[in-house]
GROMACS .gro file of C-alpha atoms in nm:
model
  420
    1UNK     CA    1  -2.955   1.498   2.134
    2UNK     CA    2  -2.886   1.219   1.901
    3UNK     CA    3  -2.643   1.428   1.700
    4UNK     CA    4  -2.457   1.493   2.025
    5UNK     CA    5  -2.438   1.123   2.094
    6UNK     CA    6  -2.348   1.021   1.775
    7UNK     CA    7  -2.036   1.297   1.788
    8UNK     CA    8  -1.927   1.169   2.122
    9UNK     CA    9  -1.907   0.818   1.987
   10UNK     CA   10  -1.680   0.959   1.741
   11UNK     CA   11  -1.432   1.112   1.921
   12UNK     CA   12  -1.389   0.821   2.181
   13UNK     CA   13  -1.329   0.579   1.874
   14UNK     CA   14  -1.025   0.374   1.881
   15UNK     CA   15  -0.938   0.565   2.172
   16UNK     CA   16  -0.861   0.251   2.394
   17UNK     CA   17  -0.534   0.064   2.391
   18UNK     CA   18  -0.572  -0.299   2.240
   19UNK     CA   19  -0.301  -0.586   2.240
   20UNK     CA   20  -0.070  -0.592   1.903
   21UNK     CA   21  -0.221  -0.890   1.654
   22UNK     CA   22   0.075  -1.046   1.497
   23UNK     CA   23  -0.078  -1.184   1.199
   24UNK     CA   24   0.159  -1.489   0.987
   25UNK     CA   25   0.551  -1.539   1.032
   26UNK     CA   26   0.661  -1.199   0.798
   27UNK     CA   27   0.485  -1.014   1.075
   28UNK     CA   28   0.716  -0.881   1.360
   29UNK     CA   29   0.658  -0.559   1.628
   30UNK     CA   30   0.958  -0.328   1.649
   31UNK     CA   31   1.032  -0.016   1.855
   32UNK     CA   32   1.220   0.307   1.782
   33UNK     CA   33   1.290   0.542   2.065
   34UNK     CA   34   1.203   0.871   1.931
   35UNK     CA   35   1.404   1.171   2.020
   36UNK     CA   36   1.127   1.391   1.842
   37UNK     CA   37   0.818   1.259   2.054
   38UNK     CA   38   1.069   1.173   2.373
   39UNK     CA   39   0.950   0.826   2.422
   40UNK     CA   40   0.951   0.487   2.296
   41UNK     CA   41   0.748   0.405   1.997
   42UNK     CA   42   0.615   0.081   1.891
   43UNK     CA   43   0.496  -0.034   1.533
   44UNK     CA   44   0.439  -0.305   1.356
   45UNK     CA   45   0.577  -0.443   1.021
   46UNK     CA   46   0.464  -0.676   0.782
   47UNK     CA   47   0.709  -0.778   0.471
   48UNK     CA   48   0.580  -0.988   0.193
   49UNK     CA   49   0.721  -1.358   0.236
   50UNK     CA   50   0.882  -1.292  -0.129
   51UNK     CA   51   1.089  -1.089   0.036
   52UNK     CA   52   1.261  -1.394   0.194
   53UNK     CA   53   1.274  -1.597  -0.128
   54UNK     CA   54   1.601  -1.671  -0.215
   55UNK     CA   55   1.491  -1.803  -0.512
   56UNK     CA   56   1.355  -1.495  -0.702
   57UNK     CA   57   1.533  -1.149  -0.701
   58UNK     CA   58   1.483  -0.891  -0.531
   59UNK     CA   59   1.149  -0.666  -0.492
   60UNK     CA   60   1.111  -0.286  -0.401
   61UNK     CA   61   0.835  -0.266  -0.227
   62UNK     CA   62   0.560   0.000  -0.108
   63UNK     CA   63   0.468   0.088   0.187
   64UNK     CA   64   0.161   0.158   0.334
   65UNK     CA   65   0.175   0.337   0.711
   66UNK     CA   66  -0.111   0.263   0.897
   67UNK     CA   67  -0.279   0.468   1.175
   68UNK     CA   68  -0.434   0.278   1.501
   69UNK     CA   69  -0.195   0.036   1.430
   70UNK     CA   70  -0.307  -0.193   1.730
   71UNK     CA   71  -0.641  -0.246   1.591
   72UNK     CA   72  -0.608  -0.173   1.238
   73UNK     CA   73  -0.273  -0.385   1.146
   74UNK     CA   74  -0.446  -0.749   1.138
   75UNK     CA   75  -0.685  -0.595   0.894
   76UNK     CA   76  -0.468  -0.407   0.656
   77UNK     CA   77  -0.257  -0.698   0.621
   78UNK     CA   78  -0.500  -0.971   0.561
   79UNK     CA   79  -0.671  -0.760   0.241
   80UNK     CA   80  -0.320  -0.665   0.117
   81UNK     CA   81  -0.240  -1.041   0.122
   82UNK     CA   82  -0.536  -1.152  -0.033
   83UNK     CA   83  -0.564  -0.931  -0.325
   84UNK     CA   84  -0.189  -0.917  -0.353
   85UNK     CA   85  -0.201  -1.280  -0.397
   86UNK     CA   86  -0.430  -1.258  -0.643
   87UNK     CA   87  -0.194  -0.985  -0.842
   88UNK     CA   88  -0.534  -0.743  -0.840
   89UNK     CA   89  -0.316  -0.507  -0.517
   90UNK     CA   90   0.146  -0.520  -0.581
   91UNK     CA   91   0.307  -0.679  -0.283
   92UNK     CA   92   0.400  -0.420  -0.035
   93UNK     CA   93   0.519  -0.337   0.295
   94UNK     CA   94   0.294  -0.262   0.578
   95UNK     CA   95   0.411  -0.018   0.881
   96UNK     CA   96   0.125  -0.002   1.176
   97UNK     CA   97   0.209   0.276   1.416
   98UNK     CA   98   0.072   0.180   1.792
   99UNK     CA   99  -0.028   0.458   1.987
  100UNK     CA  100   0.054   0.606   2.335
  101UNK     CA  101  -0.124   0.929   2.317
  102UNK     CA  102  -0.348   0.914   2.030
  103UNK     CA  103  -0.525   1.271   2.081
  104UNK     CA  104  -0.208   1.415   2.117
  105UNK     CA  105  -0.055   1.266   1.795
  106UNK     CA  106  -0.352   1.267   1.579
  107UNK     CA  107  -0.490   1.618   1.634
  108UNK     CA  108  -0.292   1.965   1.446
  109UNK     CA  109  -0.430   2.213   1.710
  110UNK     CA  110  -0.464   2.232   2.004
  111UNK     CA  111  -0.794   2.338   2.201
  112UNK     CA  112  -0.930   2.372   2.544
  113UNK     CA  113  -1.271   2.221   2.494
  114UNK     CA  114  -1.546   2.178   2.230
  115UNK     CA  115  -1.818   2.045   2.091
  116UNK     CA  116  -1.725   1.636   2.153
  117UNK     CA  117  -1.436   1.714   2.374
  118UNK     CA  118  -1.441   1.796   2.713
  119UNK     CA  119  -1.155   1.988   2.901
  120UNK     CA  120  -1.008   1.716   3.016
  121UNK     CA  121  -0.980   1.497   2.737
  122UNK     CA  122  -0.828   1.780   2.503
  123UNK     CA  123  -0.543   1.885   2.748
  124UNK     CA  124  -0.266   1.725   2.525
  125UNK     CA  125  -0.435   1.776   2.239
  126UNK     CA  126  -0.235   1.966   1.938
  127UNK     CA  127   0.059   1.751   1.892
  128UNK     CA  128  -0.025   1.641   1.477
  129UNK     CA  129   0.291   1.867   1.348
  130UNK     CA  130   0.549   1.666   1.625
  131UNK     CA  131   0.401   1.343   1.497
  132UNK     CA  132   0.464   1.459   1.168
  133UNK     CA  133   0.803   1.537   1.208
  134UNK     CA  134   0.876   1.182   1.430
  135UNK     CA  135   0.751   0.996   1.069
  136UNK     CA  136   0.928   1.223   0.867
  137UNK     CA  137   1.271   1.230   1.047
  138UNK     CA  138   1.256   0.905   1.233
  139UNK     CA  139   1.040   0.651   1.129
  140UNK     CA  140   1.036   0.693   0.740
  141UNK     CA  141   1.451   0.704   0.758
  142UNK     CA  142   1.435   0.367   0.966
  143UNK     CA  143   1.198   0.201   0.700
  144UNK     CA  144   1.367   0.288   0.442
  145UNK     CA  145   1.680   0.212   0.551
  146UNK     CA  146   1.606  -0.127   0.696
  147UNK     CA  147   1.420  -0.245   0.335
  148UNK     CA  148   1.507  -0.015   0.083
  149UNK     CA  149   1.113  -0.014  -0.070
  150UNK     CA  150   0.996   0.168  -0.367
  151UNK     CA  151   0.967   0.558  -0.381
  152UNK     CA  152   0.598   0.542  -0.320
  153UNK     CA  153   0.423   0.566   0.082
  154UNK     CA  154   0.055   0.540   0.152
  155UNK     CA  155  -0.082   0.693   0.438
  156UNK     CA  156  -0.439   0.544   0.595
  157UNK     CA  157  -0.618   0.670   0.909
  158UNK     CA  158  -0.931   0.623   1.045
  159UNK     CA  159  -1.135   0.897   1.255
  160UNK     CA  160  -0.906   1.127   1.389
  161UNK     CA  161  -0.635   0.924   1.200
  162UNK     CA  162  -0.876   1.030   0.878
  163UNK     CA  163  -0.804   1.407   1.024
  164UNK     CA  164  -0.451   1.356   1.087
  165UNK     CA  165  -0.422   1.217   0.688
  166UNK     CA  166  -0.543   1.502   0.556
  167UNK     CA  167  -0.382   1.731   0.773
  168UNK     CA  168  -0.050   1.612   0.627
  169UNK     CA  169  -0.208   1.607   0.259
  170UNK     CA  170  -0.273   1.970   0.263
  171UNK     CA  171  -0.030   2.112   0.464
  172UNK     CA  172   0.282   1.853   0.381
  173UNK     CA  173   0.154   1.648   0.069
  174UNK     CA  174   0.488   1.537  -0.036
  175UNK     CA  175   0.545   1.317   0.264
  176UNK     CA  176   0.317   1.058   0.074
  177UNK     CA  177   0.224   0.957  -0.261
  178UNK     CA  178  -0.152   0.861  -0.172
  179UNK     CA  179  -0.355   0.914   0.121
  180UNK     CA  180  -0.676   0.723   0.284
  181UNK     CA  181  -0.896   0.912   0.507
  182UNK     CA  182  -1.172   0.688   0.646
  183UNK     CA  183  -1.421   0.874   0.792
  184UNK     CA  184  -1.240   1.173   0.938
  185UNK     CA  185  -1.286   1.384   1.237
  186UNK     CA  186  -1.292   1.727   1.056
  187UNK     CA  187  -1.491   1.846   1.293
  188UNK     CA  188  -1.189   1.890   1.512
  189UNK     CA  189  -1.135   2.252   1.644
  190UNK     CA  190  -1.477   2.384   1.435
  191UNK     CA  191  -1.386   2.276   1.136
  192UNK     CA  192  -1.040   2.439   1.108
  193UNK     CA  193  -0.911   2.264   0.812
  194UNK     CA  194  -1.186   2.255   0.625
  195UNK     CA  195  -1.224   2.604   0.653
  196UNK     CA  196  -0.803   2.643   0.544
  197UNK     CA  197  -0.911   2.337   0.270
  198UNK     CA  198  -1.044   2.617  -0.023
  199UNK     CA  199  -0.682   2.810  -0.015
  200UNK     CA  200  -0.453   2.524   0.064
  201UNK     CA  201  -0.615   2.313  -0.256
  202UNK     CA  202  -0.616   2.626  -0.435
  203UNK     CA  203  -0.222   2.585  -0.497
  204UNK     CA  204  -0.105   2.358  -0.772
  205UNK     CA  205   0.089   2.102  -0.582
  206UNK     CA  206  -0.100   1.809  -0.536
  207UNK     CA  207  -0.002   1.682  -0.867
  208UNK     CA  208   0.107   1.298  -0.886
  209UNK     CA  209  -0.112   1.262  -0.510
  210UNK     CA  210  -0.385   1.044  -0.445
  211UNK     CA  211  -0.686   1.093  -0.193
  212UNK     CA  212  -0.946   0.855  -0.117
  213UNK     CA  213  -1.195   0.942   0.128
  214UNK     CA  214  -1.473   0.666   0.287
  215UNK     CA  215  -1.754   0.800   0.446
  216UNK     CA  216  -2.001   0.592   0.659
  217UNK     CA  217  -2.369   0.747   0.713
  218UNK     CA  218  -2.531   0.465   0.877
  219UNK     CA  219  -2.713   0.555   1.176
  220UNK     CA  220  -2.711   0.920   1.122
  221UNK     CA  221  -3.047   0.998   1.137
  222UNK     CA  222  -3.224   1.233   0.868
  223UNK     CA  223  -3.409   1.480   1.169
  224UNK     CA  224  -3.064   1.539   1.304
  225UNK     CA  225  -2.912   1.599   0.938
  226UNK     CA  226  -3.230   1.870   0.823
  227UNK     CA  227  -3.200   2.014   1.166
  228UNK     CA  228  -2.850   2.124   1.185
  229UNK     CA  229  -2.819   2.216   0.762
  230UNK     CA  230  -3.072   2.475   0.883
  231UNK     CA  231  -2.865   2.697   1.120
  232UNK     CA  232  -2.536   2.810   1.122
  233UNK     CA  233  -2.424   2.639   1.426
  234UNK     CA  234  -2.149   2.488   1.571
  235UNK     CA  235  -2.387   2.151   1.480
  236UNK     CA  236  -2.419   2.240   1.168
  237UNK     CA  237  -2.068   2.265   1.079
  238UNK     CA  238  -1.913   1.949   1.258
  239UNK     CA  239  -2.211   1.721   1.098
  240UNK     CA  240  -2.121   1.897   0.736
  241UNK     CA  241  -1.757   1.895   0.801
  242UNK     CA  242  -1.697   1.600   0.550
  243UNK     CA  243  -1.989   1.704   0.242
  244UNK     CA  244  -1.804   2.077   0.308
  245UNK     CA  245  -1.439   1.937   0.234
  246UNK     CA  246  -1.554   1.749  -0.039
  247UNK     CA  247  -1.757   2.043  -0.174
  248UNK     CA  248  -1.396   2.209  -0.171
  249UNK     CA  249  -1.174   1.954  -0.369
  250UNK     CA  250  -1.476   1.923  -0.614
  251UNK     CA  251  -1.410   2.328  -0.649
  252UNK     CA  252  -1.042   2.292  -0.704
  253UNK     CA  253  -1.017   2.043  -1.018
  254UNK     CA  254  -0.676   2.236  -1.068
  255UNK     CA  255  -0.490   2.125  -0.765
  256UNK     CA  256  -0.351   1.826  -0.982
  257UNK     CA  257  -0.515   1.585  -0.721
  258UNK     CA  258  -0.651   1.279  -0.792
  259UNK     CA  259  -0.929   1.205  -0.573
  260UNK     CA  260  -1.215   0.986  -0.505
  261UNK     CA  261  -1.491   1.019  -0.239
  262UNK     CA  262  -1.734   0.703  -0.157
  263UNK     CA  263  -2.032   0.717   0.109
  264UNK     CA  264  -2.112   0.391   0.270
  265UNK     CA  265  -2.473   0.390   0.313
  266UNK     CA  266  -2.512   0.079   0.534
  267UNK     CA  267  -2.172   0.109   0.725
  268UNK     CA  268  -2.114   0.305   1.079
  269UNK     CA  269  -1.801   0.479   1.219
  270UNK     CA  270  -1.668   0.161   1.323
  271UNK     CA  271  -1.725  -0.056   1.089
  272UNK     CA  272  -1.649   0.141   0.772
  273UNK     CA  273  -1.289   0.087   0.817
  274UNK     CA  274  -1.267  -0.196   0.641
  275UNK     CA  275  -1.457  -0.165   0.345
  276UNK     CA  276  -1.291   0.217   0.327
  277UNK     CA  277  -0.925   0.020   0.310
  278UNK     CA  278  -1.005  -0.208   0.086
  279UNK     CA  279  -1.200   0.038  -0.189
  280UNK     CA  280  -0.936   0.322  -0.137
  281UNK     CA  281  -0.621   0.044  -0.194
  282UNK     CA  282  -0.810  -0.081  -0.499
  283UNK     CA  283  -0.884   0.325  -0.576
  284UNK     CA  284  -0.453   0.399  -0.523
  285UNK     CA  285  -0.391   0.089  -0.718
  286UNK     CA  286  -0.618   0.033  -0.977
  287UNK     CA  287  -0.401   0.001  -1.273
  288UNK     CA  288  -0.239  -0.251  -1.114
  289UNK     CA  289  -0.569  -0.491  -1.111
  290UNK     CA  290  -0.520  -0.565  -1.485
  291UNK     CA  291  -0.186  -0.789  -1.361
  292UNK     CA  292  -0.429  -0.997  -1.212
  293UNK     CA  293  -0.495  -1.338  -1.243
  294UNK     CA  294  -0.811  -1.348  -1.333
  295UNK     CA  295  -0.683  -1.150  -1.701
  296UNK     CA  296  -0.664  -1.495  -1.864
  297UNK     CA  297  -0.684  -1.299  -2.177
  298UNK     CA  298  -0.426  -1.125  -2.160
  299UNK     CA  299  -0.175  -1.373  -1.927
  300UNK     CA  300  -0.286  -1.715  -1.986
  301UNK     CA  301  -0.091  -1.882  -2.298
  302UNK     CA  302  -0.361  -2.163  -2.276
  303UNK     CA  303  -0.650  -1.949  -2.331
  304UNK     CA  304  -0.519  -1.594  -2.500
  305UNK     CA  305  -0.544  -1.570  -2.836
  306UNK     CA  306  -0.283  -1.326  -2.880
  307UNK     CA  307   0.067  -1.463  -3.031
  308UNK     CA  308   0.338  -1.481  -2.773
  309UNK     CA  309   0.529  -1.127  -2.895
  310UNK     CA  310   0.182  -0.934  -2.867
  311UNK     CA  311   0.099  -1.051  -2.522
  312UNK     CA  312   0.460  -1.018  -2.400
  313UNK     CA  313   0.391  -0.612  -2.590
  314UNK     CA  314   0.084  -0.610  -2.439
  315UNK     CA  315   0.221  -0.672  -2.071
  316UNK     CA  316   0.495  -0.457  -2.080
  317UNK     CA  317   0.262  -0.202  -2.160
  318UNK     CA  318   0.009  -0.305  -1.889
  319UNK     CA  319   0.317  -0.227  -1.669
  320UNK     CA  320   0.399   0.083  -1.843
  321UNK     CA  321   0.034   0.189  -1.746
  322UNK     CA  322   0.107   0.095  -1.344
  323UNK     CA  323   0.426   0.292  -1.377
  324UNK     CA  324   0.244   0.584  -1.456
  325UNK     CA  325   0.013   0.580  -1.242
  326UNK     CA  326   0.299   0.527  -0.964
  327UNK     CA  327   0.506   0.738  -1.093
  328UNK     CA  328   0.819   0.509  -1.080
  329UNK     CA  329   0.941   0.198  -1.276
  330UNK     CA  330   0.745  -0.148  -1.255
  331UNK     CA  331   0.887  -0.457  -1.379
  332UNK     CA  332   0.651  -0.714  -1.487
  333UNK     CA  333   0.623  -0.959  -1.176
  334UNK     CA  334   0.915  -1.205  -1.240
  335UNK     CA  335   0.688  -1.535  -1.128
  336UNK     CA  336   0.421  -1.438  -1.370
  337UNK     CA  337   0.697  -1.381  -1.646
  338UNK     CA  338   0.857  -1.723  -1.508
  339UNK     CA  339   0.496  -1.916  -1.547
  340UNK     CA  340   0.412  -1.810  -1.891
  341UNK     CA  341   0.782  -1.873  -2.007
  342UNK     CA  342   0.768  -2.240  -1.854
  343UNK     CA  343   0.382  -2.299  -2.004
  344UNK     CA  344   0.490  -2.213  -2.394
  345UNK     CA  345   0.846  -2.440  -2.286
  346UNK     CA  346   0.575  -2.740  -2.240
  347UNK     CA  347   0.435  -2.698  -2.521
  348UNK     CA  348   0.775  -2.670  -2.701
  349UNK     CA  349   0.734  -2.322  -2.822
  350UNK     CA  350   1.117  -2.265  -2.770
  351UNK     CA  351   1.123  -1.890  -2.944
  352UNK     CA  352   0.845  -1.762  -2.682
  353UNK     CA  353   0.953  -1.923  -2.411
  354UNK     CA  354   1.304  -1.790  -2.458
  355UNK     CA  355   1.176  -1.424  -2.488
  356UNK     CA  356   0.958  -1.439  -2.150
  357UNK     CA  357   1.302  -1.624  -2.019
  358UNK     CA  358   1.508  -1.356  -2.111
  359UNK     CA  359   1.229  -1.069  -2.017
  360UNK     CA  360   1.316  -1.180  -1.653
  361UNK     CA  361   1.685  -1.194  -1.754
  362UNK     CA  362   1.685  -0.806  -1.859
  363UNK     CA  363   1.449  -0.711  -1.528
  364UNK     CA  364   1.613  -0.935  -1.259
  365UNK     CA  365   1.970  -0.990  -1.305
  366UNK     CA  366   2.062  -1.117  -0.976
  367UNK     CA  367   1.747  -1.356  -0.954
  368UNK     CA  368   1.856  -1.730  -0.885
  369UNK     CA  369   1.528  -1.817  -1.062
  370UNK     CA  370   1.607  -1.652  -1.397
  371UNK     CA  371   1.924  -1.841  -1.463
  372UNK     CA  372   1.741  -2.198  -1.312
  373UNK     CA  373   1.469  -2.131  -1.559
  374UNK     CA  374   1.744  -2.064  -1.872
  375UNK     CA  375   1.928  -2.408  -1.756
  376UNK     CA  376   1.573  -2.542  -1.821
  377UNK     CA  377   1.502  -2.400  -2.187
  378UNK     CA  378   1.880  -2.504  -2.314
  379UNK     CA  379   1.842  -2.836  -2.134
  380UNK     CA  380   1.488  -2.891  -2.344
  381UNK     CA  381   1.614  -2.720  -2.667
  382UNK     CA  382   1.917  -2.986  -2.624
  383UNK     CA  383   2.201  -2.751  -2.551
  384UNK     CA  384   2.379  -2.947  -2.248
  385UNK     CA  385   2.690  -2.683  -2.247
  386UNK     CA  386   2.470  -2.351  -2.220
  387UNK     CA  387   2.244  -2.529  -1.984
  388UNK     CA  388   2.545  -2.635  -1.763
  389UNK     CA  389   2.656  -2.241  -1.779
  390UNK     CA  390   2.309  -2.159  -1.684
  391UNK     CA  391   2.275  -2.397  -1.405
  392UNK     CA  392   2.632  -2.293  -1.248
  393UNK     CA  393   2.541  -1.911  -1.242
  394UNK     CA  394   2.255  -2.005  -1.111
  395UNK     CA  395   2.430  -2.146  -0.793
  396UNK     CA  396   2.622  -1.889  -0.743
  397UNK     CA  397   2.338  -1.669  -0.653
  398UNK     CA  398   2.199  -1.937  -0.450
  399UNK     CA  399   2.277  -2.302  -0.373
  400UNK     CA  400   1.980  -2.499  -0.412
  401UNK     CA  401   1.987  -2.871  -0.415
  402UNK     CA  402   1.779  -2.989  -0.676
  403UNK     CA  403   1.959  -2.716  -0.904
  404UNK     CA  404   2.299  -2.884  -0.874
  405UNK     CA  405   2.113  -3.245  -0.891
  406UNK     CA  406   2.058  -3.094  -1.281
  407UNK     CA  407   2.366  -2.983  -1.318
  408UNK     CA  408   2.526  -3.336  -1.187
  409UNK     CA  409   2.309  -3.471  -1.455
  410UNK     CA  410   2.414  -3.301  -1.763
  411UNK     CA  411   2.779  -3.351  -1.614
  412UNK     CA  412   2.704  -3.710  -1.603
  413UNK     CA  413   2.562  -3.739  -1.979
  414UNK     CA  414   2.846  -3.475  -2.140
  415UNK     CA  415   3.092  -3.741  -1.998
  416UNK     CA  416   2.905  -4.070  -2.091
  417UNK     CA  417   2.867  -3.908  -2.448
  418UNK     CA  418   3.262  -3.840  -2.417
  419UNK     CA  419   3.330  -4.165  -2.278
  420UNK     CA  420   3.196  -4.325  -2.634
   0.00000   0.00000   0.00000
């Protein structure tokens, strides 16, 4: 009886419409009327506020789509800010999809009844591949279009949105680059996909893909667990579902995927979600971590012992690293490039603070901040003419006020020098 309850808990999860949290200014909900689903759809989209710095150029971002939108959004977005402020997660976009029929969207067959469905609640069930198609055609196109982000998606769903990720991982993998499934209901239809799991993973083309996959136990109880590994019932394969799958990409090393699985002893259904985003974006991104700030060794002029050339070698090659992982080109973060050039400038280093200067030169060519910063350097290394040319190119990209006070300045002095 308890491993009934616990099932029907399950499949009523997040099944309840909840009011949109709007979380900071960069946050805004959007709609697109979808010809594929036939209705209006609602999501909303969070852009890191360097996106509207005019100061700094401009960033290609990722994006991570997120499932449940309505309740999982104000989540997603505080950890991504958080760590991403902290350089240990990139900057990224964040698309939460709302939902109007969520059994209908999140489920890839349909059935009549079952186990932790009744008739009633699985009559539009079976709708996964439309859903599929509405990102894929409608949503994706819009996103990119509207920010032009970098070639890598993440996909995160929790419950039946955990089903729906893996769904597309198996059966359309190249949709996304990585994939979290928190918890998911692969139970559905008797296991279905697990049971298609073994020949699906069994084809080499989950290389460059990323899976990771949170599992909460708490509250489970250990009578129900030995009493349904015992038969082979219905029971027995919905509460196995998830130690079955994993079984399967364990069995499969050759897929190419790389994958990660977690259990989360002291966590429930409903509370697992946040821990499960959190480890599986620090899982998808965890080359990135050694950008953070907390690598003093490596980033901190004041404290590294490396000479400037090695740890300017030794970042590019930390970004190397994240580009691999990624599988497309990342530029070392032009603020953290901009910091250390301006920390060796004050302490009159000149040669290392003109090759961090230039760094951001080569990566950001259109970046207000990059020719600001060079005005700087020739201003301090007493070159008034090439810090006059810096300062104008400067405001062509963007006027800025304080900017063109400097450049008043060094007018000021050139003709005061003249004037003599």
């Amino acid at each position: 009886m308890k491993l009934t309850i616990f099932f029907l808990l399950l499949c009523s999860v997040f099944s309840g419409q909840a009011r949109a949290q709007v979380g900071g200014p960069t946050a805004s909900v959007r709609h697109i009327q979808s010809r594929v689903l036939k209705e209006q759809r609602t999501y909303t989209v969070y852009v890191p506020e360097s996106a509207q710095d005019s100061l700094v150029g401009r960033q290609h971002y990722p994006v991570l789509y997120v499932l449940d939108g309505e309740t999982q959004f104000q989540s997603t977005a505080t950890i991504l800010k958080q760590l991403s402020g902290q350089r240990v997660l990139p900057e990224a976009i964040i698309v939460a999809i709302h939902n109007t029929d969520r059994i209908r969207d999140l489920t890839p067959t349909h059935i009549e009844s079952g186990l932790y469905m009744d008739r009633r609640g699985a009559t539009t069930s079976g709708g996964g591949e439309a859903f599929t198609r509405f990102l894929q055609q409608e949503l994706i196109p819009r996103i990119d279009s509207a920010y032009a982000p970098a070639p890598y998606r993440v996909l995160v769903g929790t419950s039946l949105g955990g089903l729906f990720v893996l769904n597309t991982l198996l059966h359309h993998p190249d949709l996304f680059q990585s994939y979290v499934a928190i918890d998911p209901s692969l139970w559905w239809d008797d296991t279905k996909l697990v049971r298609e799991a073994g020949r699906l993973l069994a084809q080499p083309k989950f290389a460059g893909k990323t899976l990771f996959l949170p599992v909460a136990t708490a509250f489970k109880e250990a009578g129900d667990t030995a009493a349904a590994a015992v038969r082979n019932t219905i029971e027995r394969r919905a509460f196995l579902a998830v130690p079955d799958f994993i079984a399967e990409l364990k069995q499969h090393p050759a897929s190419g995927l790389r994958w990660s699985a977690k259990y989360y002893r002291t966590e429930g259904h409903n509370s697992v979600p946040l821990p499960g985003t959190y480890d599986g974006l620090r899982y998808i991104f965890s080359a990135h971590q050694r950008l953070s700030i907390d690598n003093v060794a490596l980033l901190e002029p004041a404290v590294s012992k490396l000479s400037a050339p090695a740890m300017r070698d030794s970042l590019l090659a930390v970004c190397r690293l994240v580009s691999r992982q990624l599988d497309y080109v990342v530029r070392p973060p032009e603020p953290l490039v901009n910091r250390i050039g301006y920390s060796y400038l004050g302490r009159q280093d000149f040669a290392a603070a003109r090759a961090f200067f230039q760094l951001n030169e080569q990566n950001y060519p259109d970046s207000f901040n990059v020719y600001d910063a060079m005005g700087d350097y020739y201003s301090a290394l007493g070159d008034p003419k090439s810090a006059a040319q810096a300062f104008r190119k400067a405001l062509t990209i963007y006027s800025y006020p304080e900017t063109r006070q400097k450049l008043q300045a060094l007018q000021a002095k050139t003709a005061r020098k003249a004037g003599h």
